[in-house]
Amino acid sequence: MTDQKLRTILQEHGLKATYQRMAVLEYLATNKTHPTAEMIHGDLNNISLATVYNTLDKLIETGLIIAIDIHDDGKRHFDYYGEPHYHIINQQTSEIIDADNFDMAPLFDAARKASGLNITGYHIEVFGVNPEDS
């Protein structure tokens, strides 16, 4: 992702395009590993861990990224949410798999009808285990 594209994304979400925000956002946009803050810091070691956490909090607040809490490993994992998708979590390995093969429109319609609210977004995690192990 180019610096200009990163700047534009941040500015469209009301954020100043600092070096740290651009670096963390680019990392998440180009790495599909759903890293923890510590993993990001390990790869971007020129940014302090506290700054990584603060940057992640700000990016979550603006909706640019999401946090995925995996209860099995007790850590928060992060994901750039540039394209709508959901996550499938392997409960045995804690692997997080991106998936976008489901039409969310029926779910949005049902949620809108049940609540009367305009649905503005979603975060879905589906959990599973290997069939041979269950």
PDB file of N, CA, C and O in Angstrom, residues 9-40:
ATOM      1  N   ILE A   9      -6.489   7.103   3.610  1.00  0.00           N
ATOM      2  CA  ILE A   9      -7.342   6.281   4.484  1.00  0.00           C
ATOM      3  C   ILE A   9      -7.414   6.897   5.877  1.00  0.00           C
ATOM      4  O   ILE A   9      -8.498   7.040   6.460  1.00  0.00           O
ATOM      5  N   LEU A  10      -6.273   7.263   6.424  1.00  0.00           N
ATOM      6  CA  LEU A  10      -6.252   7.855   7.770  1.00  0.00           C
ATOM      7  C   LEU A  10      -7.014   9.176   7.795  1.00  0.00           C
ATOM      8  O   LEU A  10      -7.826   9.419   8.697  1.00  0.00           O
ATOM      9  N   GLN A  11      -6.778  10.022   6.815  1.00  0.00           N
ATOM     10  CA  GLN A  11      -7.450  11.324   6.780  1.00  0.00           C
ATOM     11  C   GLN A  11      -8.951  11.172   6.599  1.00  0.00           C
ATOM     12  O   GLN A  11      -9.730  11.922   7.197  1.00  0.00           O
ATOM     13  N   GLU A  12      -9.387  10.207   5.801  1.00  0.00           N
ATOM     14  CA  GLU A  12     -10.820   9.971   5.621  1.00  0.00           C
ATOM     15  C   GLU A  12     -11.497   9.534   6.920  1.00  0.00           C
ATOM     16  O   GLU A  12     -12.701   9.672   7.071  1.00  0.00           O
ATOM     17  N   HIS A  13     -10.718   9.016   7.838  1.00  0.00           N
ATOM     18  CA  HIS A  13     -11.243   8.596   9.141  1.00  0.00           C
ATOM     19  C   HIS A  13     -10.925   9.616  10.239  1.00  0.00           C
ATOM     20  O   HIS A  13     -11.018   9.314  11.428  1.00  0.00           O
ATOM     21  N   GLY A  14     -10.534  10.820   9.818  1.00  0.00           N
ATOM     22  CA  GLY A  14     -10.316  11.911  10.758  1.00  0.00           C
ATOM     23  C   GLY A  14      -9.034  11.821  11.557  1.00  0.00           C
ATOM     24  O   GLY A  14      -8.918  12.434  12.628  1.00  0.00           O
ATOM     25  N   LEU A  15      -8.059  11.081  11.049  1.00  0.00           N
ATOM     26  CA  LEU A  15      -6.804  10.920  11.764  1.00  0.00           C
ATOM     27  C   LEU A  15      -5.653  11.598  11.043  1.00  0.00           C
ATOM     28  O   LEU A  15      -5.593  11.590   9.813  1.00  0.00           O
ATOM     29  N   LYS A  16      -4.763  12.150  11.828  1.00  0.00           N
ATOM     30  CA  LYS A  16      -3.528  12.694  11.280  1.00  0.00           C
ATOM     31  C   LYS A  16      -2.650  11.520  10.847  1.00  0.00           C
ATOM     32  O   LYS A  16      -2.574  10.496  11.525  1.00  0.00           O
ATOM     33  N   ALA A  17      -2.009  11.651   9.720  1.00  0.00           N
ATOM     34  CA  ALA A  17      -1.188  10.568   9.154  1.00  0.00           C
ATOM     35  C   ALA A  17       0.217  10.608   9.747  1.00  0.00           C
ATOM     36  O   ALA A  17       1.160  11.030   9.106  1.00  0.00           O
ATOM     37  N   THR A  18       0.350  10.130  10.992  1.00  0.00           N
ATOM     38  CA  THR A  18       1.664  10.071  11.618  1.00  0.00           C
ATOM     39  C   THR A  18       2.426   8.851  11.105  1.00  0.00           C
ATOM     40  O   THR A  18       1.831   7.896  10.580  1.00  0.00           O
ATOM     41  N   TYR A  19       3.732   8.880  11.286  1.00  0.00           N
ATOM     42  CA  TYR A  19       4.568   7.751  10.879  1.00  0.00           C
ATOM     43  C   TYR A  19       4.087   6.454  11.544  1.00  0.00           C
ATOM     44  O   TYR A  19       3.971   5.422  10.895  1.00  0.00           O
ATOM     45  N   GLN A  20       3.800   6.528  12.854  1.00  0.00           N
ATOM     46  CA  GLN A  20       3.406   5.342  13.598  1.00  0.00           C
ATOM     47  C   GLN A  20       2.076   4.777  13.089  1.00  0.00           C
ATOM     48  O   GLN A  20       1.931   3.565  12.910  1.00  0.00           O
ATOM     49  N   ARG A  21       1.099   5.627  12.856  1.00  0.00           N
ATOM     50  CA  ARG A  21      -0.197   5.169  12.357  1.00  0.00           C
ATOM     51  C   ARG A  21      -0.060   4.556  10.976  1.00  0.00           C
ATOM     52  O   ARG A  21      -0.664   3.523  10.674  1.00  0.00           O
ATOM     53  N   MET A  22       0.734   5.199  10.130  1.00  0.00           N
ATOM     54  CA  MET A  22       0.930   4.666   8.783  1.00  0.00           C
ATOM     55  C   MET A  22       1.626   3.313   8.837  1.00  0.00           C
ATOM     56  O   MET A  22       1.247   2.382   8.120  1.00  0.00           O
ATOM     57  N   ALA A  23       2.629   3.179   9.705  1.00  0.00           N
ATOM     58  CA  ALA A  23       3.376   1.930   9.792  1.00  0.00           C
ATOM     59  C   ALA A  23       2.502   0.790  10.306  1.00  0.00           C
ATOM     60  O   ALA A  23       2.505  -0.314   9.745  1.00  0.00           O
ATOM     61  N   VAL A  24       1.723   1.037  11.358  1.00  0.00           N
ATOM     62  CA  VAL A  24       0.865  -0.009  11.923  1.00  0.00           C
ATOM     63  C   VAL A  24      -0.251  -0.371  10.940  1.00  0.00           C
ATOM     64  O   VAL A  24      -0.544  -1.556  10.728  1.00  0.00           O
ATOM     65  N   LEU A  25      -0.863   0.634  10.325  1.00  0.00           N
ATOM     66  CA  LEU A  25      -1.928   0.364   9.366  1.00  0.00           C
ATOM     67  C   LEU A  25      -1.397  -0.418   8.166  1.00  0.00           C
ATOM     68  O   LEU A  25      -2.017  -1.386   7.721  1.00  0.00           O
ATOM     69  N   GLU A  26      -0.263  -0.029   7.641  1.00  0.00           N
ATOM     70  CA  GLU A  26       0.314  -0.767   6.513  1.00  0.00           C
ATOM     71  C   GLU A  26       0.629  -2.208   6.914  1.00  0.00           C
ATOM     72  O   GLU A  26       0.371  -3.148   6.161  1.00  0.00           O
ATOM     73  N   TYR A  27       1.163  -2.381   8.105  1.00  0.00           N
ATOM     74  CA  TYR A  27       1.484  -3.726   8.592  1.00  0.00           C
ATOM     75  C   TYR A  27       0.230  -4.596   8.605  1.00  0.00           C
ATOM     76  O   TYR A  27       0.235  -5.724   8.110  1.00  0.00           O
ATOM     77  N   LEU A  28      -0.861  -4.070   9.161  1.00  0.00           N
ATOM     78  CA  LEU A  28      -2.096  -4.846   9.250  1.00  0.00           C
ATOM     79  C   LEU A  28      -2.742  -5.060   7.886  1.00  0.00           C
ATOM     80  O   LEU A  28      -3.339  -6.108   7.641  1.00  0.00           O
ATOM     81  N   ALA A  29      -2.623  -4.089   6.996  1.00  0.00           N
ATOM     82  CA  ALA A  29      -3.228  -4.210   5.669  1.00  0.00           C
ATOM     83  C   ALA A  29      -2.482  -5.216   4.799  1.00  0.00           C
ATOM     84  O   ALA A  29      -3.069  -5.810   3.897  1.00  0.00           O
ATOM     85  N   THR A  30      -1.207  -5.426   5.073  1.00  0.00           N
ATOM     86  CA  THR A  30      -0.410  -6.305   4.218  1.00  0.00           C
ATOM     87  C   THR A  30      -0.097  -7.655   4.860  1.00  0.00           C
ATOM     88  O   THR A  30       0.417  -8.541   4.192  1.00  0.00           O
ATOM     89  N   ASN A  31      -0.390  -7.819   6.145  1.00  0.00           N
ATOM     90  CA  ASN A  31      -0.154  -9.090   6.830  1.00  0.00           C
ATOM     91  C   ASN A  31      -1.492  -9.690   7.244  1.00  0.00           C
ATOM     92  O   ASN A  31      -2.214  -9.092   8.031  1.00  0.00           O
ATOM     93  N   LYS A  32      -1.786 -10.843   6.749  1.00  0.00           N
ATOM     94  CA  LYS A  32      -3.065 -11.502   7.044  1.00  0.00           C
ATOM     95  C   LYS A  32      -2.939 -12.482   8.206  1.00  0.00           C
ATOM     96  O   LYS A  32      -3.699 -13.424   8.333  1.00  0.00           O
ATOM     97  N   THR A  33      -1.981 -12.239   9.092  1.00  0.00           N
ATOM     98  CA  THR A  33      -1.698 -13.169  10.185  1.00  0.00           C
ATOM     99  C   THR A  33      -2.487 -12.886  11.447  1.00  0.00           C
ATOM    100  O   THR A  33      -2.376 -13.627  12.409  1.00  0.00           O
ATOM    101  N   HIS A  34      -3.269 -11.808  11.484  1.00  0.00           N
ATOM    102  CA  HIS A  34      -4.029 -11.421  12.675  1.00  0.00           C
ATOM    103  C   HIS A  34      -3.099 -11.337  13.892  1.00  0.00           C
ATOM    104  O   HIS A  34      -3.279 -12.062  14.867  1.00  0.00           O
ATOM    105  N   PRO A  35      -2.105 -10.452  13.822  1.00  0.00           N
ATOM    106  CA  PRO A  35      -1.079 -10.400  14.866  1.00  0.00           C
ATOM    107  C   PRO A  35      -1.583  -9.786  16.174  1.00  0.00           C
ATOM    108  O   PRO A  35      -2.593  -9.085  16.213  1.00  0.00           O
ATOM    109  N   THR A  36      -0.832 -10.044  17.236  1.00  0.00           N
ATOM    110  CA  THR A  36      -1.041  -9.381  18.512  1.00  0.00           C
ATOM    111  C   THR A  36      -0.210  -8.095  18.499  1.00  0.00           C
ATOM    112  O   THR A  36       0.644  -7.898  17.623  1.00  0.00           O
ATOM    113  N   ALA A  37      -0.432  -7.243  19.481  1.00  0.00           N
ATOM    114  CA  ALA A  37       0.363  -6.011  19.581  1.00  0.00           C
ATOM    115  C   ALA A  37       1.843  -6.338  19.734  1.00  0.00           C
ATOM    116  O   ALA A  37       2.707  -5.658  19.162  1.00  0.00           O
ATOM    117  N   GLU A  38       2.139  -7.385  20.483  1.00  0.00           N
ATOM    118  CA  GLU A  38       3.534  -7.775  20.696  1.00  0.00           C
ATOM    119  C   GLU A  38       4.179  -8.236  19.394  1.00  0.00           C
ATOM    120  O   GLU A  38       5.354  -7.970  19.146  1.00  0.00           O
ATOM    121  N   MET A  39       3.421  -8.942  18.560  1.00  0.00           N
ATOM    122  CA  MET A  39       3.946  -9.378  17.265  1.00  0.00           C
ATOM    123  C   MET A  39       4.223  -8.170  16.372  1.00  0.00           C
ATOM    124  O   MET A  39       5.262  -8.128  15.691  1.00  0.00           O
ATOM    125  N   ILE A  40       3.313  -7.209  16.369  1.00  0.00           N
ATOM    126  CA  ILE A  40       3.512  -5.998  15.567  1.00  0.00           C
ATOM    127  C   ILE A  40       4.754  -5.274  16.056  1.00  0.00           C
ATOM    128  O   ILE A  40       5.614  -4.879  15.262  1.00  0.00           O
TER     129      ILE A  40
END
